[in-house]
Tab-separated table of C-alpha atoms in Angstrom:
chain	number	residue	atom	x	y	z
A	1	UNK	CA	0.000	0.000	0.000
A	2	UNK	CA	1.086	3.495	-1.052
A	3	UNK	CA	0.893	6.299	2.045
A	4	UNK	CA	0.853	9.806	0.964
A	5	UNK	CA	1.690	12.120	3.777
A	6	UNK	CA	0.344	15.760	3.047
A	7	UNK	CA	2.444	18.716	4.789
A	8	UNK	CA	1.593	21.052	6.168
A	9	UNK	CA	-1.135	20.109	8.245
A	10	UNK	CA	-2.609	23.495	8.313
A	11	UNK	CA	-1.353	26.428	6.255
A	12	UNK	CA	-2.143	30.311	7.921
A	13	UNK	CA	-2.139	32.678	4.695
A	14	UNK	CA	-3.304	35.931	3.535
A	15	UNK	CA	-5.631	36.532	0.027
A	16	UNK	CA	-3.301	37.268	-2.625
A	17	UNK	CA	-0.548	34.654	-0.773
A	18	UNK	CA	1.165	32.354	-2.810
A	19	UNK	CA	0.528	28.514	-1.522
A	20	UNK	CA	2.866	25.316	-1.724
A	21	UNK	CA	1.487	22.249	-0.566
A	22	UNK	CA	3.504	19.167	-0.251
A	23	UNK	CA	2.529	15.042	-0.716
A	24	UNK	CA	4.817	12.463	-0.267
A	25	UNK	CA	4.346	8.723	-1.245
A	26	UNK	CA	5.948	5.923	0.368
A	27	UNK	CA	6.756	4.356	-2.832
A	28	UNK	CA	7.279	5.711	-6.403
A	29	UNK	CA	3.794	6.682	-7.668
A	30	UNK	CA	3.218	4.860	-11.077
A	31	UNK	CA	3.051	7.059	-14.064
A	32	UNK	CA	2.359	9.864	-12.115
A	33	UNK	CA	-1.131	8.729	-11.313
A	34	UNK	CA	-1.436	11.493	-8.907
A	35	UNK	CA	-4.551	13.525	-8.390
A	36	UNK	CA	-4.953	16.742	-5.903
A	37	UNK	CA	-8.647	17.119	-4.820
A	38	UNK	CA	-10.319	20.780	-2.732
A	39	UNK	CA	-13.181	20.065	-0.426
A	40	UNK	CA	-14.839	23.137	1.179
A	41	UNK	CA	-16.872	22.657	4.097
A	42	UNK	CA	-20.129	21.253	3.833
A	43	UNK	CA	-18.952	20.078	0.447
A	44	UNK	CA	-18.105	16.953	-1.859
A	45	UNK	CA	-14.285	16.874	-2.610
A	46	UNK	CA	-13.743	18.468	-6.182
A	47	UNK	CA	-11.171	17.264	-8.662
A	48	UNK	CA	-8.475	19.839	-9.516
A	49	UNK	CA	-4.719	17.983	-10.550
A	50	UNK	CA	-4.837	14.741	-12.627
A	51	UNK	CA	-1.358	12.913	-13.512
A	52	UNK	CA	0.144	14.904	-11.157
A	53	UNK	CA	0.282	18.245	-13.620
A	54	UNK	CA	-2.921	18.309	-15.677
A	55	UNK	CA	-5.681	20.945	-14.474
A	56	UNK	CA	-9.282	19.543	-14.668
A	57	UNK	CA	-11.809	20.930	-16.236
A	58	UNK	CA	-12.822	24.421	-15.492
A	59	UNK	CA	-10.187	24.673	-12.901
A	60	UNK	CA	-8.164	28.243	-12.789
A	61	UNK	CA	-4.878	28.523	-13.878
A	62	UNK	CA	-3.818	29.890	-10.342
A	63	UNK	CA	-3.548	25.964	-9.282
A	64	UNK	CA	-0.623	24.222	-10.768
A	65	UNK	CA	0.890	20.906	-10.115
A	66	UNK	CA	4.064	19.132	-10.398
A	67	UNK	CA	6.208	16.421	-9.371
A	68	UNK	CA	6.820	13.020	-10.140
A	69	UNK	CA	8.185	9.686	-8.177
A	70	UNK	CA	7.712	9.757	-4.696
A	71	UNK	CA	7.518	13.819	-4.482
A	72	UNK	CA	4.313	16.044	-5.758
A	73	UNK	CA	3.308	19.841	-5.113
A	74	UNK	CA	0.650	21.600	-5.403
A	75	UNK	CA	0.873	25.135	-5.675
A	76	UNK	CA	-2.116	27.788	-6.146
A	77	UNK	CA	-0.052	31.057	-7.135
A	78	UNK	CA	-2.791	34.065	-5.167
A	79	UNK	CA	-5.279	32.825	-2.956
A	80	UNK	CA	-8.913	34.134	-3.443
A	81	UNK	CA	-11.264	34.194	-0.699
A	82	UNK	CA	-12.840	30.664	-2.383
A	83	UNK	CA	-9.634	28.961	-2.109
A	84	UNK	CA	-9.536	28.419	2.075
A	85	UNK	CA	-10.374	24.848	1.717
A	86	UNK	CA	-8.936	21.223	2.569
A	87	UNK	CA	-6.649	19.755	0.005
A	88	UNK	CA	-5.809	15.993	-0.365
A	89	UNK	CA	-3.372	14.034	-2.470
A	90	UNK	CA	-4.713	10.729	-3.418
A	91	UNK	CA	-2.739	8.300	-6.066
A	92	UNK	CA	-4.520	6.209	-8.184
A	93	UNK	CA	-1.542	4.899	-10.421
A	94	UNK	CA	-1.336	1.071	-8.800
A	95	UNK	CA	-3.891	-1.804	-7.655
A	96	UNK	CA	-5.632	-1.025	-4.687
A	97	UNK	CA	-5.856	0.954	-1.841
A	98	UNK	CA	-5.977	3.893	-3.399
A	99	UNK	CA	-5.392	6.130	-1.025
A	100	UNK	CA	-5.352	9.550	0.262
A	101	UNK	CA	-3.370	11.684	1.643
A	102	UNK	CA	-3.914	13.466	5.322
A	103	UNK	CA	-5.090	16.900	3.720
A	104	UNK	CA	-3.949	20.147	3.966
A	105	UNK	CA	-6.039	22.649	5.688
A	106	UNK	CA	-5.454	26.296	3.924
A	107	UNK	CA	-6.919	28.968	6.303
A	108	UNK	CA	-7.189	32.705	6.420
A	109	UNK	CA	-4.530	34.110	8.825
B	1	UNK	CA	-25.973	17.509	-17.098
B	2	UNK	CA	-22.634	15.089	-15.596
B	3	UNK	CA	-24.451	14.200	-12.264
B	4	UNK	CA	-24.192	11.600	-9.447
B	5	UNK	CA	-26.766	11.130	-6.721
B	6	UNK	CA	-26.405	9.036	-4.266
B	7	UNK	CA	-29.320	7.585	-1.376
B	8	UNK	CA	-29.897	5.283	0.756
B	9	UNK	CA	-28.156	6.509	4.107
B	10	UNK	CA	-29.736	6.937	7.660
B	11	UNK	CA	-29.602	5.647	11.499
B	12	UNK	CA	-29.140	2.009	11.272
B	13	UNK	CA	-27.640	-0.286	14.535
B	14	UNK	CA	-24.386	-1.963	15.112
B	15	UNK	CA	-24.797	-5.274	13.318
B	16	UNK	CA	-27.304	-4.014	11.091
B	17	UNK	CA	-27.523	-3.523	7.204
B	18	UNK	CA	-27.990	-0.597	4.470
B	19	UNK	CA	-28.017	-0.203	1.236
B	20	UNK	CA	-26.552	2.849	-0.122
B	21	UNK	CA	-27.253	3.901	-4.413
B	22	UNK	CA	-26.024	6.193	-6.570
B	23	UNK	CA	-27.687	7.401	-9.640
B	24	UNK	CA	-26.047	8.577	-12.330
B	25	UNK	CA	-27.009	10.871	-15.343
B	26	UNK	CA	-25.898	12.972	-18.182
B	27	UNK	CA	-23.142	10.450	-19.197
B	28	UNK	CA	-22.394	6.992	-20.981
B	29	UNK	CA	-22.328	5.440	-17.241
B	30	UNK	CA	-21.074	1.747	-18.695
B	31	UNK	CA	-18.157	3.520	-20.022
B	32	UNK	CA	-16.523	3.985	-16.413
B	33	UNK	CA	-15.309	2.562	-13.729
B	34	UNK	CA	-16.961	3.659	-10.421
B	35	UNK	CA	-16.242	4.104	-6.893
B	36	UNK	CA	-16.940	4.787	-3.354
B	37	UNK	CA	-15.423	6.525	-0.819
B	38	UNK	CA	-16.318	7.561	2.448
B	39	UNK	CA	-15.429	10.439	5.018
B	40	UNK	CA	-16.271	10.109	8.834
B	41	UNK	CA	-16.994	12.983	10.866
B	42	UNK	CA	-14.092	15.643	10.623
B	43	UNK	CA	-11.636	13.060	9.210
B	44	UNK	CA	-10.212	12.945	5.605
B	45	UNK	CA	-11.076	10.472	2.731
B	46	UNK	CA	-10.983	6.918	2.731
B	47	UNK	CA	-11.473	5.124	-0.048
B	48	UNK	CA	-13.779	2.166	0.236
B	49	UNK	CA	-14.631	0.113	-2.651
B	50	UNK	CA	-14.499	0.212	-6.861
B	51	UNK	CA	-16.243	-1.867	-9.938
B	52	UNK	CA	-14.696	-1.734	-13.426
B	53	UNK	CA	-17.031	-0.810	-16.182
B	54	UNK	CA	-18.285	-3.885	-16.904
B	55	UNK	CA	-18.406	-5.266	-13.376
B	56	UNK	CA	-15.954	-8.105	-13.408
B	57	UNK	CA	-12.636	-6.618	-11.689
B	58	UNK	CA	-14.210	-5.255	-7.555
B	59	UNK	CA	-11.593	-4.344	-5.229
B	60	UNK	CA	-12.459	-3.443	-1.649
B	61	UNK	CA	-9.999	-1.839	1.410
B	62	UNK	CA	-9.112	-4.150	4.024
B	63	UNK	CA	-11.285	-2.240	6.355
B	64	UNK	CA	-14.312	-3.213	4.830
B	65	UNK	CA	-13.605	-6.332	3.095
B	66	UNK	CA	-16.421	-9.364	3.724
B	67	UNK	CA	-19.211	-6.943	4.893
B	68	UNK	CA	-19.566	-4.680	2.257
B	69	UNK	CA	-20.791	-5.656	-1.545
B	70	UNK	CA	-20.415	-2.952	-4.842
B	71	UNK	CA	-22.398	-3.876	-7.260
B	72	UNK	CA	-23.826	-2.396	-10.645
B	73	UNK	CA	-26.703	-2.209	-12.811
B	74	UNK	CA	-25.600	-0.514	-16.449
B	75	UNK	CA	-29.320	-0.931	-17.821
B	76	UNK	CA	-30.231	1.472	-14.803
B	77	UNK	CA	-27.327	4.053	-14.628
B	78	UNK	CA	-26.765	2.987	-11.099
B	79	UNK	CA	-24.277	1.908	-8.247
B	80	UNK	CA	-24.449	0.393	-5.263
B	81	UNK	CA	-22.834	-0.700	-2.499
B	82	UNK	CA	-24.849	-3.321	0.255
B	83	UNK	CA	-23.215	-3.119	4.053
B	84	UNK	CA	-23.792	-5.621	6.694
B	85	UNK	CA	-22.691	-6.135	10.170
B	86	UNK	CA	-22.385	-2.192	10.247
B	87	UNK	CA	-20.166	-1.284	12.963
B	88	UNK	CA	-19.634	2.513	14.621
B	89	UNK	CA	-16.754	3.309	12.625
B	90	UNK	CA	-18.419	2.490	9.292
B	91	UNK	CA	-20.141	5.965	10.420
B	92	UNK	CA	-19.069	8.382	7.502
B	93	UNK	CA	-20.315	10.332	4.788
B	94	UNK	CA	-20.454	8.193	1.878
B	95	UNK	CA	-19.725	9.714	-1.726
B	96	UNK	CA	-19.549	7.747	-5.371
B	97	UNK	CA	-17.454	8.874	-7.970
B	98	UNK	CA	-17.210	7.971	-11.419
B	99	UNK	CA	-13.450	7.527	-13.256
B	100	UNK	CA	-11.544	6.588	-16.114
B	101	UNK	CA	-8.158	6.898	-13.801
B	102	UNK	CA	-8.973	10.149	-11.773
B	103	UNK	CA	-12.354	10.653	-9.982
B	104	UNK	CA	-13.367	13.360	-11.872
B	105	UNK	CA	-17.145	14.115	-11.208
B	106	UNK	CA	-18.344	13.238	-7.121
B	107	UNK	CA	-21.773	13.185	-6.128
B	108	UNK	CA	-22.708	15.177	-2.622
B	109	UNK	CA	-22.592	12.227	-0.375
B	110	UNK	CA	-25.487	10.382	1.757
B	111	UNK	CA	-24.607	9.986	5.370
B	112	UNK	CA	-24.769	6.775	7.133
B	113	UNK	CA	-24.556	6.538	10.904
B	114	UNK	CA	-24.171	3.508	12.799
B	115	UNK	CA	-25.120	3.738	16.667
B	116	UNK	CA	-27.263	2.311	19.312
């Protein structure tokens, strides 16, 4: 089984802040099957990172992802008010689990 | 429109039984696989089950392997996923996504609860 450990747990940060969130995977994540998901509260998680660098559909160009291996960021370049959410990592790249990361909390300092 | 609903959730015993289904609309649904995952009360995601497209490749996590069944109907546009000998930590929200790799559309979840 792959663990993906998110970091930080909780990230204090301003509107117009730049944000770096970090997942790590306990083993090399195939292909870069690696998918970065917001949930607000109250709300289903929404897809917004596919293969580790891809935006979804409809997604802003402010989030951006990259890595590859055992090492993935996702970065959203100036927070908007929407953006003070949960984030989780979850790979999807090998045979089941396929698991999620911890989440990041971003909140407004 | 790409939609998932699910239903099916409520107040149900330890040792007891539900069975949770998502309906889906405003896409080929036999094209893809689907899935369910579940989130318990202020905790992060945990995925719980998946069927391939056609139904013959189910995996399930360890935690709730033997007691929970997915299942499909194609014909119907609909998932579903049967739970028995429900415990209190099976308490969650449980969502069901459709993918073709990443799980790219979510419905908004039905909540089970498991308690005496």
């Amino acid at each position: 089984e792959i663990v993906l450990t998110q970091s930080p747990g909780t990230l204090s940060l301003s509107p117009g802040e730049r944000a770096t969130l970090s997942c790590r995977a306990s083993q090399s994540v195939t292909s870069g099957f690696l998918a970065w998901f917001q949930q607000r509260p109250g709300q289903a998680p929404r897809l917004l990172i596919y293969g580790a660098s891809n935006r979804a559909t409809g997604i802003p160009d402010r989030f951006s992802g990259s890595g590859s291996g055992t090492d993935f960021t996702l970065t959203i370049s100036r927070l908007e008010p929407e953006d003070f959410a949960v984030y989780y990592c979850q790979q999807y790249g090998r045979s089941p689990p396929l698991t999620f990361g911890g989440g990041t909390k971003v909140e407004i300092k | 429109q790409v939609q998932l609903v699910e239903s099916g959730g409520g107040l149900v015993k330890p040792g007891g039984s539900l069975r949770l289904s998502c309906a889906a609309s405003g896409f080929t649904f036999s094209d893809y696989y689907m899935t369910w995952i579940r989130q318990a009360p202020g905790k992060g995601l945990e995925w719980v089950s998946y069927i391939t497209s056609g139904g013959t490749i189910i995996y399930y996590a360890d935690s709730v392997k033997g007691r929970f069944t997915i299942s499909r109907d194609n014909a119907k546009n609909s998932l579903y996923l049967q739970m028995n000998s429900l415990r209190a930590e099976d308490t969650a929200v449980y969502y069901c996504a459709r993918s073709l790799g990443p799980m790219d559309v979510w419905g908004k979840g039905t909540t089970v609860t498991v308690s005496s």
